Amino acid sequence: MNSGDPNIIDKVFSEILKKSMGRGNEAIKQMLETVNRIEDAMRHLRNYAKKRRDNALLEYMINFQAEKQMIEAQSKSVVKSTDFQINLSRDYTQARLFLEKGFQAPTMRDRQERFKAGGDCLVQSNKDGFYSQLVGELQEINQGQVDYFKKHPNMGKTMSMSLADFFTQRMTGDKMSDSQTKEVFQEIKTLRTTFNLPLPSYWAIVFRAYAQDAKRAPEGSEKEKKWQKVQALITEKNPSVPYLTMGELCLEAGNKQLAVVAIRKEKKYELKVPMLIDAEAWQEATEEIFSNRKHEDHESFVHMIREKGPAFVEDFIRTESARRK
C-alpha cells in the first residue's frame, strides 16, 4: 500500500481475494476486517472492485461498513436501545413476511390484503411513511398488471414482472397503431409521475424497451429499422440516458457493436475502459487505454486487459504503444 503503485496493489488484492472469496462470508468478513485496519486500504480495495466491476465485492464492502457504522453509533449512545432495536427488528421482519407472502398469494385479493397489512405494520411500528408508500406503489403496479393480464390471459409471467419489465411489455408487447402507441406512452408517463420515478430511470426503461424490441424483431428491414431507432438515441447531442447504461442495455439485447459505440462516448476514462474490457471489445478497449497514458489507472488497465484478454491483445498493445509515443 505504501508504494502507491496500482499494479502492486491490484496484484496484492487479487491474491487475497483468491484465498477469501471461495471460503464463505466469514472468510470475506475477516479479510475486510484486516483491510480496514490498514490505512487507506479500503479506498484502494473499493477502487479495485470498481475497476473490475465486481458488484459482489462492492456489496460485501457496503454491508461491512454499514455494520461498522451501526455498531459505532450504538456504542456512543447514552440511552440503552436494546428493547427498541428488538421491537423494530420484529416489526420489519413481520412487514417483510407480509410482503413475501403477498408475492406468493394465489389470488389478487390475497395479495392486496397482505401488501396492505405490511404497510400498516410499518406505519404502526415507527410511522415510516417512506416504506409504507413503497407498499402502496406495489399495490398500484400490481393492479395495472392485473388489468393487463385480464386482456392477455395467456401471459402467465405478467404478475411477477418488475416495473421495468412491465413497462417494456406494455410498450412493445403488442403490435399497435400510432394512436394506441400514444395512449400506452401516456399511461407509462402517468405511472412514472405516480411512482416519482427519476427521469434517468424512466428513460433507461424506455431505451431498454426499444433495444429489446429490436432484439425480438425478425431478421430483415424491420429489425434494422428498430436498431436505427436505438442508434438515434445513442447519437443524440444530449441523451437522456447515460452512455454506459445504454451500452449495458445494448449488450443485454445482444448488439455488441452499438454497445461499444455508446460506451466509447463516455467521457470518464476510468469508467469506460473496464466496461469495454468486460464487453470483450479488445481493440477498442486498447485504443481507449492508450488514449490517456498519463491517467493514474493507465498501467492497471494495461495489466487488466493482458490478464483478461486473448493472446492477440499483445498485438493491439504494441500497435497503440508505438502509435501514441
mmCIF file of C-alpha atoms in Angstrom:
data_model
loop_
_atom_site.group_PDB
_atom_site.id
_atom_site.type_symbol
_atom_site.label_atom_id
_atom_site.label_comp_id
_atom_site.label_asym_id
_atom_site.label_seq_id
_atom_site.Cartn_x
_atom_site.Cartn_y
_atom_site.Cartn_z
ATOM 1 C CA MET A 1 0.000 0.000 0.000
ATOM 2 C CA ASN A 2 2.794 2.396 0.896
ATOM 3 C CA SER A 3 4.336 2.114 -2.566
ATOM 4 C CA GLY A 4 1.240 3.603 -4.188
ATOM 5 C CA ASP A 5 1.942 1.504 -7.292
ATOM 6 C CA PRO A 6 -1.504 0.461 -8.642
ATOM 7 C CA ASN A 7 -0.067 -2.667 -10.262
ATOM 8 C CA ILE A 8 1.391 -3.915 -6.978
ATOM 9 C CA ILE A 9 -1.774 -3.010 -5.060
ATOM 10 C CA ASP A 10 -4.002 -4.780 -7.594
ATOM 11 C CA LYS A 11 -1.825 -7.912 -7.531
ATOM 12 C CA VAL A 12 -1.958 -7.988 -3.723
ATOM 13 C CA PHE A 13 -5.752 -7.728 -3.718
ATOM 14 C CA SER A 14 -6.057 -10.372 -6.447
ATOM 15 C CA GLU A 15 -4.070 -12.834 -4.321
ATOM 16 C CA ILE A 16 -6.003 -12.007 -1.141
ATOM 17 C CA LEU A 17 -9.370 -12.378 -2.858
ATOM 18 C CA LYS A 18 -8.422 -15.717 -4.411
ATOM 19 C CA LYS A 19 -7.971 -17.054 -0.889
ATOM 20 C CA SER A 20 -11.086 -15.429 0.600
ATOM 21 C CA MET A 21 -13.911 -15.331 -1.957
ATOM 22 C CA GLY A 22 -14.393 -19.093 -2.171
ATOM 23 C CA ARG A 23 -14.456 -19.728 1.572
ATOM 24 C CA GLY A 24 -17.775 -18.186 2.585
ATOM 25 C CA ASN A 25 -18.988 -14.995 4.252
ATOM 26 C CA GLU A 26 -16.937 -15.385 7.429
ATOM 27 C CA ALA A 27 -13.652 -15.524 5.491
ATOM 28 C CA ILE A 28 -14.627 -12.432 3.498
ATOM 29 C CA LYS A 29 -15.563 -10.597 6.682
ATOM 30 C CA GLN A 30 -12.189 -11.461 8.244
ATOM 31 C CA MET A 31 -10.442 -10.228 5.103
ATOM 32 C CA LEU A 32 -12.348 -6.912 5.260
ATOM 33 C CA GLU A 33 -11.516 -6.575 8.977
ATOM 34 C CA THR A 34 -7.821 -6.913 8.102
ATOM 35 C CA VAL A 35 -8.029 -4.436 5.216
ATOM 36 C CA ASN A 36 -9.944 -1.973 7.404
ATOM 37 C CA ARG A 37 -7.051 -1.878 9.886
ATOM 38 C CA ILE A 38 -4.589 -0.741 7.196
ATOM 39 C CA GLU A 39 -4.518 2.965 6.464
ATOM 40 C CA ASP A 40 -6.177 3.881 3.146
ATOM 41 C CA ALA A 41 -6.564 0.202 2.174
ATOM 42 C CA MET A 42 -10.375 0.268 1.990
ATOM 43 C CA ARG A 43 -10.232 3.071 -0.577
ATOM 44 C CA HIS A 44 -7.790 1.074 -2.700
ATOM 45 C CA LEU A 45 -9.971 -2.042 -2.413
ATOM 46 C CA ARG A 46 -13.054 -0.063 -3.422
ATOM 47 C CA ASN A 47 -11.233 1.296 -6.495
ATOM 48 C CA TYR A 48 -10.042 -2.231 -7.306
ATOM 49 C CA ALA A 49 -13.632 -3.540 -7.164
ATOM 50 C CA LYS A 50 -14.979 -0.652 -9.254
ATOM 51 C CA LYS A 51 -12.382 -1.105 -11.989
ATOM 52 C CA ARG A 52 -13.265 -4.785 -12.244
ATOM 53 C CA ARG A 53 -16.992 -4.125 -11.901
ATOM 54 C CA ASP A 54 -17.021 -6.639 -9.050
ATOM 55 C CA ASN A 55 -20.505 -5.900 -7.706
ATOM 56 C CA ALA A 56 -20.403 -8.797 -5.253
ATOM 57 C CA LEU A 57 -17.278 -7.424 -3.558
ATOM 58 C CA LEU A 58 -18.723 -3.886 -3.501
ATOM 59 C CA GLU A 59 -21.873 -5.202 -1.823
ATOM 60 C CA TYR A 60 -19.806 -7.050 0.799
ATOM 61 C CA MET A 61 -17.920 -3.793 1.491
ATOM 62 C CA ILE A 62 -21.105 -1.717 1.767
ATOM 63 C CA ASN A 63 -22.666 -4.181 4.216
ATOM 64 C CA PHE A 64 -19.432 -4.412 6.217
ATOM 65 C CA GLN A 65 -19.108 -0.631 6.558
ATOM 66 C CA ALA A 66 -22.815 -0.186 7.357
ATOM 67 C CA GLU A 67 -22.497 -2.743 10.157
ATOM 68 C CA LYS A 68 -19.407 -0.956 11.490
ATOM 69 C CA GLN A 69 -21.218 2.394 11.492
ATOM 70 C CA MET A 70 -24.233 0.941 13.300
ATOM 71 C CA ILE A 71 -22.032 -0.621 15.996
ATOM 72 C CA GLU A 72 -20.144 2.646 16.410
ATOM 73 C CA ALA A 73 -23.376 4.654 16.683
ATOM 74 C CA GLN A 74 -24.774 2.271 19.293
ATOM 75 C CA SER A 75 -21.576 2.410 21.342
ATOM 76 C CA LYS A 76 -21.798 6.220 21.506
ATOM 77 C CA SER A 77 -25.464 6.223 22.538
ATOM 78 C CA VAL A 78 -26.148 7.078 26.193
ATOM 79 C CA VAL A 79 -29.652 5.567 26.163
ATOM 80 C CA LYS A 80 -29.920 1.810 26.054
ATOM 81 C CA SER A 81 -31.899 0.981 22.931
ATOM 82 C CA THR A 82 -31.843 -2.815 23.045
ATOM 83 C CA ASP A 83 -35.610 -3.177 23.521
ATOM 84 C CA PHE A 84 -36.341 -0.662 20.775
ATOM 85 C CA GLN A 85 -33.978 -2.404 18.349
ATOM 86 C CA ILE A 86 -35.565 -5.789 19.073
ATOM 87 C CA ASN A 87 -39.088 -4.408 18.573
ATOM 88 C CA LEU A 88 -38.100 -2.552 15.414
ATOM 89 C CA SER A 89 -36.414 -5.666 14.043
ATOM 90 C CA ARG A 90 -39.518 -7.708 14.839
ATOM 91 C CA ASP A 91 -41.789 -5.149 13.121
ATOM 92 C CA TYR A 92 -39.663 -5.071 9.983
ATOM 93 C CA THR A 93 -39.491 -8.866 9.930
ATOM 94 C CA GLN A 94 -43.263 -9.082 10.198
ATOM 95 C CA ALA A 95 -43.734 -6.500 7.421
ATOM 96 C CA ARG A 96 -41.280 -8.333 5.186
ATOM 97 C CA LEU A 97 -43.153 -11.576 5.836
ATOM 98 C CA PHE A 98 -46.425 -9.948 4.740
ATOM 99 C CA LEU A 99 -44.771 -8.768 1.509
ATOM 100 C CA GLU A 100 -43.171 -12.147 0.777
ATOM 101 C CA LYS A 101 -46.498 -13.884 1.360
ATOM 102 C CA GLY A 102 -48.159 -11.257 -0.815
ATOM 103 C CA PHE A 103 -45.997 -12.108 -3.810
ATOM 104 C CA GLN A 104 -46.757 -15.802 -3.250
ATOM 105 C CA ALA A 105 -50.525 -15.267 -2.889
ATOM 106 C CA PRO A 106 -52.688 -17.349 -5.249
ATOM 107 C CA THR A 107 -55.264 -14.580 -5.819
ATOM 108 C CA MET A 108 -55.084 -10.847 -6.337
ATOM 109 C CA ARG A 109 -57.337 -10.206 -3.326
ATOM 110 C CA ASP A 110 -54.986 -12.144 -1.036
ATOM 111 C CA ARG A 111 -52.003 -10.317 -2.491
ATOM 112 C CA GLN A 112 -53.503 -6.866 -1.944
ATOM 113 C CA GLU A 113 -54.598 -7.718 1.609
ATOM 114 C CA ARG A 114 -51.085 -8.834 2.536
ATOM 115 C CA PHE A 115 -49.496 -5.762 0.959
ATOM 116 C CA LYS A 116 -51.878 -3.579 2.974
ATOM 117 C CA ALA A 117 -51.055 -5.497 6.165
ATOM 118 C CA GLY A 118 -47.333 -4.965 5.515
ATOM 119 C CA GLY A 119 -47.824 -1.236 5.006
ATOM 120 C CA ASP A 120 -49.984 -0.926 8.136
ATOM 121 C CA CYS A 121 -47.352 -2.789 10.141
ATOM 122 C CA LEU A 122 -44.652 -0.331 9.085
ATOM 123 C CA VAL A 123 -46.817 2.719 9.810
ATOM 124 C CA GLN A 124 -47.852 1.455 13.240
ATOM 125 C CA SER A 125 -44.326 0.468 14.280
ATOM 126 C CA ASN A 126 -42.418 3.673 13.610
ATOM 127 C CA LYS A 127 -44.501 5.921 11.338
ATOM 128 C CA ASP A 128 -42.210 5.143 8.428
ATOM 129 C CA GLY A 129 -44.060 6.797 5.557
ATOM 130 C CA PHE A 130 -41.337 6.011 3.023
ATOM 131 C CA TYR A 131 -41.679 2.229 3.234
ATOM 132 C CA SER A 132 -45.457 2.306 3.562
ATOM 133 C CA GLN A 133 -45.553 4.477 0.417
ATOM 134 C CA LEU A 134 -43.496 1.844 -1.393
ATOM 135 C CA VAL A 135 -46.048 -0.775 -0.392
ATOM 136 C CA GLY A 136 -48.816 1.448 -1.757
ATOM 137 C CA GLU A 137 -46.955 1.742 -5.038
ATOM 138 C CA LEU A 138 -46.596 -2.041 -5.169
ATOM 139 C CA GLN A 139 -50.368 -2.291 -4.920
ATOM 140 C CA GLU A 140 -50.829 0.144 -7.794
ATOM 141 C CA ILE A 141 -48.273 -1.631 -10.004
ATOM 142 C CA ASN A 142 -49.959 -4.954 -9.348
ATOM 143 C CA GLN A 143 -53.385 -3.542 -10.152
ATOM 144 C CA GLY A 144 -52.019 -2.390 -13.502
ATOM 145 C CA GLN A 145 -50.588 -5.850 -14.076
ATOM 146 C CA VAL A 146 -53.944 -7.429 -13.209
ATOM 147 C CA ASP A 147 -55.740 -5.195 -15.711
ATOM 148 C CA TYR A 148 -53.194 -6.099 -18.382
ATOM 149 C CA PHE A 149 -53.379 -9.793 -17.505
ATOM 150 C CA LYS A 150 -57.178 -9.795 -17.926
ATOM 151 C CA LYS A 151 -56.681 -8.640 -21.514
ATOM 152 C CA HIS A 152 -53.846 -11.149 -22.101
ATOM 153 C CA PRO A 153 -54.692 -14.261 -20.003
ATOM 154 C CA ASN A 154 -52.039 -16.364 -21.745
ATOM 155 C CA MET A 155 -49.244 -14.219 -20.329
ATOM 156 C CA GLY A 156 -48.545 -16.166 -17.150
ATOM 157 C CA LYS A 157 -45.474 -14.124 -16.203
ATOM 158 C CA THR A 158 -47.227 -10.751 -16.103
ATOM 159 C CA MET A 159 -47.955 -10.859 -12.382
ATOM 160 C CA SER A 160 -44.322 -11.474 -11.416
ATOM 161 C CA MET A 161 -42.791 -8.812 -13.683
ATOM 162 C CA SER A 162 -40.645 -5.986 -12.359
ATOM 163 C CA LEU A 163 -41.766 -2.420 -13.093
ATOM 164 C CA ALA A 164 -39.167 -2.161 -15.882
ATOM 165 C CA ASP A 165 -40.304 -5.430 -17.498
ATOM 166 C CA PHE A 166 -43.939 -4.403 -17.178
ATOM 167 C CA PHE A 167 -43.234 -1.063 -18.898
ATOM 168 C CA THR A 168 -41.334 -2.879 -21.640
ATOM 169 C CA GLN A 169 -44.180 -5.338 -22.157
ATOM 170 C CA ARG A 170 -46.755 -2.558 -22.383
ATOM 171 C CA MET A 171 -44.653 -0.561 -24.842
ATOM 172 C CA THR A 172 -43.509 -3.337 -27.168
ATOM 173 C CA GLY A 173 -45.502 -6.482 -26.385
ATOM 174 C CA ASP A 174 -48.268 -5.902 -28.914
ATOM 175 C CA LYS A 175 -48.457 -4.540 -32.431
ATOM 176 C CA MET A 176 -50.161 -1.170 -32.047
ATOM 177 C CA SER A 177 -51.411 1.633 -34.240
ATOM 178 C CA ASP A 178 -49.917 5.108 -33.824
ATOM 179 C CA SER A 179 -52.867 6.215 -31.686
ATOM 180 C CA GLN A 180 -52.563 3.124 -29.461
ATOM 181 C CA THR A 181 -48.826 3.724 -29.082
ATOM 182 C CA LYS A 182 -49.512 7.292 -27.918
ATOM 183 C CA GLU A 183 -52.059 6.028 -25.385
ATOM 184 C CA VAL A 184 -49.612 3.488 -23.965
ATOM 185 C CA PHE A 185 -46.830 6.071 -23.685
ATOM 186 C CA GLN A 186 -49.223 8.404 -21.882
ATOM 187 C CA GLU A 187 -50.075 5.570 -19.488
ATOM 188 C CA ILE A 188 -46.366 4.923 -18.862
ATOM 189 C CA LYS A 189 -45.722 8.642 -18.264
ATOM 190 C CA THR A 190 -48.586 8.714 -15.762
ATOM 191 C CA LEU A 191 -47.098 5.731 -13.923
ATOM 192 C CA ARG A 192 -43.714 7.477 -13.871
ATOM 193 C CA THR A 193 -45.307 10.514 -12.193
ATOM 194 C CA THR A 194 -47.296 8.363 -9.774
ATOM 195 C CA PHE A 195 -44.194 6.491 -8.597
ATOM 196 C CA ASN A 196 -41.915 9.560 -8.671
ATOM 197 C CA LEU A 197 -39.621 7.552 -10.929
ATOM 198 C CA PRO A 198 -36.495 9.660 -11.667
ATOM 199 C CA LEU A 199 -36.271 10.754 -15.294
ATOM 200 C CA PRO A 200 -32.947 8.926 -15.936
ATOM 201 C CA SER A 201 -34.531 5.676 -14.706
ATOM 202 C CA TYR A 202 -37.641 6.267 -16.787
ATOM 203 C CA TRP A 203 -35.679 6.948 -19.975
ATOM 204 C CA ALA A 204 -33.433 3.957 -19.303
ATOM 205 C CA ILE A 205 -36.563 1.777 -19.194
ATOM 206 C CA VAL A 206 -37.770 3.329 -22.458
ATOM 207 C CA PHE A 207 -34.351 2.747 -24.063
ATOM 208 C CA ARG A 208 -34.338 -0.873 -22.868
ATOM 209 C CA ALA A 209 -37.799 -1.393 -24.333
ATOM 210 C CA TYR A 210 -36.603 -0.207 -27.752
ATOM 211 C CA ALA A 211 -33.479 -2.386 -27.567
ATOM 212 C CA GLN A 212 -35.438 -5.483 -26.534
ATOM 213 C CA ASP A 213 -37.998 -4.783 -29.258
ATOM 214 C CA ALA A 214 -35.205 -4.641 -31.850
ATOM 215 C CA LYS A 215 -33.711 -7.857 -30.478
ATOM 216 C CA ARG A 216 -37.017 -9.718 -30.846
ATOM 217 C CA ALA A 217 -37.787 -8.414 -34.345
ATOM 218 C CA PRO A 218 -37.381 -10.891 -37.229
ATOM 219 C CA GLU A 219 -34.281 -10.528 -39.392
ATOM 220 C CA GLY A 220 -34.711 -8.016 -42.186
ATOM 221 C CA SER A 221 -35.646 -4.395 -42.745
ATOM 222 C CA GLU A 222 -37.959 -4.232 -39.706
ATOM 223 C CA LYS A 223 -35.157 -5.296 -37.343
ATOM 224 C CA GLU A 224 -32.719 -2.884 -38.981
ATOM 225 C CA LYS A 225 -35.191 -0.012 -38.652
ATOM 226 C CA LYS A 226 -35.698 -0.713 -34.951
ATOM 227 C CA TRP A 227 -31.961 -0.801 -34.274
ATOM 228 C CA GLN A 228 -31.650 2.514 -36.140
ATOM 229 C CA LYS A 229 -34.112 3.977 -33.633
ATOM 230 C CA VAL A 230 -31.848 2.761 -30.809
ATOM 231 C CA GLN A 231 -28.778 4.185 -32.558
ATOM 232 C CA ALA A 232 -30.507 7.563 -32.905
ATOM 233 C CA LEU A 233 -30.933 7.697 -29.114
ATOM 234 C CA ILE A 234 -27.232 6.932 -28.615
ATOM 235 C CA THR A 235 -26.096 9.666 -31.008
ATOM 236 C CA GLU A 236 -28.355 12.394 -29.588
ATOM 237 C CA LYS A 237 -26.463 15.543 -28.616
ATOM 238 C CA ASN A 238 -27.735 15.482 -25.017
ATOM 239 C CA PRO A 239 -29.061 11.956 -24.413
ATOM 240 C CA SER A 240 -31.480 11.287 -21.565
ATOM 241 C CA VAL A 241 -29.769 8.005 -20.677
ATOM 242 C CA PRO A 242 -26.112 7.752 -19.528
ATOM 243 C CA TYR A 243 -23.825 6.281 -22.187
ATOM 244 C CA LEU A 244 -22.676 3.380 -20.006
ATOM 245 C CA THR A 245 -26.283 2.461 -19.242
ATOM 246 C CA MET A 246 -27.069 2.445 -22.953
ATOM 247 C CA GLY A 247 -24.014 0.264 -23.500
ATOM 248 C CA GLU A 248 -25.135 -2.253 -20.876
ATOM 249 C CA LEU A 249 -28.648 -2.369 -22.323
ATOM 250 C CA CYS A 250 -27.334 -2.900 -25.855
ATOM 251 C CA LEU A 251 -25.149 -5.753 -24.587
ATOM 252 C CA GLU A 252 -28.179 -7.246 -22.853
ATOM 253 C CA ALA A 253 -30.030 -7.042 -26.184
ATOM 254 C CA GLY A 254 -27.146 -8.741 -28.000
ATOM 255 C CA ASN A 255 -25.905 -5.781 -30.059
ATOM 256 C CA LYS A 256 -22.228 -5.511 -29.149
ATOM 257 C CA GLN A 257 -21.452 -3.109 -31.992
ATOM 258 C CA LEU A 258 -23.897 -0.450 -30.763
ATOM 259 C CA ALA A 259 -22.874 -1.133 -27.159
ATOM 260 C CA VAL A 260 -19.262 -0.246 -27.993
ATOM 261 C CA VAL A 261 -20.382 2.950 -29.758
ATOM 262 C CA ALA A 262 -22.293 4.014 -26.639
ATOM 263 C CA ILE A 263 -19.567 3.078 -24.153
ATOM 264 C CA ARG A 264 -16.855 4.949 -26.059
ATOM 265 C CA LYS A 265 -18.900 8.148 -25.841
ATOM 266 C CA GLU A 266 -18.488 8.110 -22.047
ATOM 267 C CA LYS A 267 -16.021 10.836 -21.026
ATOM 268 C CA LYS A 268 -14.708 9.217 -17.847
ATOM 269 C CA TYR A 269 -11.692 7.101 -18.757
ATOM 270 C CA GLU A 270 -11.764 5.052 -15.549
ATOM 271 C CA LEU A 271 -15.389 4.008 -16.181
ATOM 272 C CA LYS A 272 -15.476 3.200 -19.883
ATOM 273 C CA VAL A 273 -12.242 1.185 -20.119
ATOM 274 C CA PRO A 274 -13.292 -1.627 -17.707
ATOM 275 C CA MET A 275 -16.651 -1.849 -19.418
ATOM 276 C CA LEU A 276 -15.065 -2.219 -22.856
ATOM 277 C CA ILE A 277 -12.857 -4.972 -21.443
ATOM 278 C CA ASP A 278 -15.882 -6.716 -19.910
ATOM 279 C CA ALA A 279 -17.611 -6.465 -23.301
ATOM 280 C CA GLU A 280 -14.550 -8.174 -24.849
ATOM 281 C CA ALA A 281 -14.117 -5.275 -27.258
ATOM 282 C CA TRP A 282 -10.358 -5.845 -27.210
ATOM 283 C CA GLN A 283 -9.226 -3.453 -29.935
ATOM 284 C CA GLU A 284 -11.494 -0.601 -28.835
ATOM 285 C CA ALA A 285 -10.523 -1.128 -25.185
ATOM 286 C CA THR A 286 -6.807 -0.998 -26.070
ATOM 287 C CA GLU A 287 -7.295 2.191 -28.078
ATOM 288 C CA GLU A 288 -9.073 3.831 -25.140
ATOM 289 C CA ILE A 289 -6.434 2.644 -22.660
ATOM 290 C CA PHE A 290 -3.678 4.323 -24.666
ATOM 291 C CA SER A 291 -5.727 7.460 -25.325
ATOM 292 C CA ASN A 292 -4.685 8.744 -21.890
ATOM 293 C CA ARG A 293 -1.302 7.355 -20.893
ATOM 294 C CA LYS A 294 -0.940 9.911 -18.107
ATOM 295 C CA HIS A 295 -4.016 8.705 -16.248
ATOM 296 C CA GLU A 296 -3.248 7.112 -12.877
ATOM 297 C CA ASP A 297 -5.092 3.922 -13.876
ATOM 298 C CA HIS A 298 -3.353 3.508 -17.253
ATOM 299 C CA GLU A 299 -0.878 0.820 -16.138
ATOM 300 C CA SER A 300 -3.570 -1.025 -14.177
ATOM 301 C CA PHE A 301 -5.747 -1.195 -17.266
ATOM 302 C CA VAL A 302 -2.860 -2.463 -19.410
ATOM 303 C CA HIS A 303 -2.352 -5.203 -16.818
ATOM 304 C CA MET A 304 -6.109 -5.913 -16.733
ATOM 305 C CA ILE A 305 -6.515 -6.326 -20.495
ATOM 306 C CA ARG A 306 -3.455 -8.597 -20.626
ATOM 307 C CA GLU A 307 -4.914 -10.669 -17.813
ATOM 308 C CA LYS A 308 -8.422 -10.961 -19.256
ATOM 309 C CA GLY A 309 -7.843 -10.768 -22.995
ATOM 310 C CA PRO A 310 -6.712 -13.355 -25.552
ATOM 311 C CA ALA A 311 -3.089 -13.623 -26.706
ATOM 312 C CA PHE A 312 -3.572 -11.344 -29.727
ATOM 313 C CA VAL A 313 -4.259 -8.405 -27.378
ATOM 314 C CA GLU A 314 -0.458 -8.023 -27.240
ATOM 315 C CA ASP A 315 -0.544 -7.036 -30.935
ATOM 316 C CA PHE A 316 -3.029 -4.252 -30.184
ATOM 317 C CA ILE A 317 -0.920 -3.080 -27.231
ATOM 318 C CA ARG A 318 2.251 -2.920 -29.337
ATOM 319 C CA THR A 319 0.459 -1.048 -32.124
ATOM 320 C CA GLU A 320 -1.119 1.539 -29.822
ATOM 321 C CA SER A 321 2.040 1.940 -27.752
ATOM 322 C CA ALA A 322 4.082 2.711 -30.878
ATOM 323 C CA ARG A 323 1.408 4.964 -32.383
ATOM 324 C CA ARG A 324 0.971 7.145 -29.311
ATOM 325 C CA LYS A 325 4.607 7.629 -28.251
#
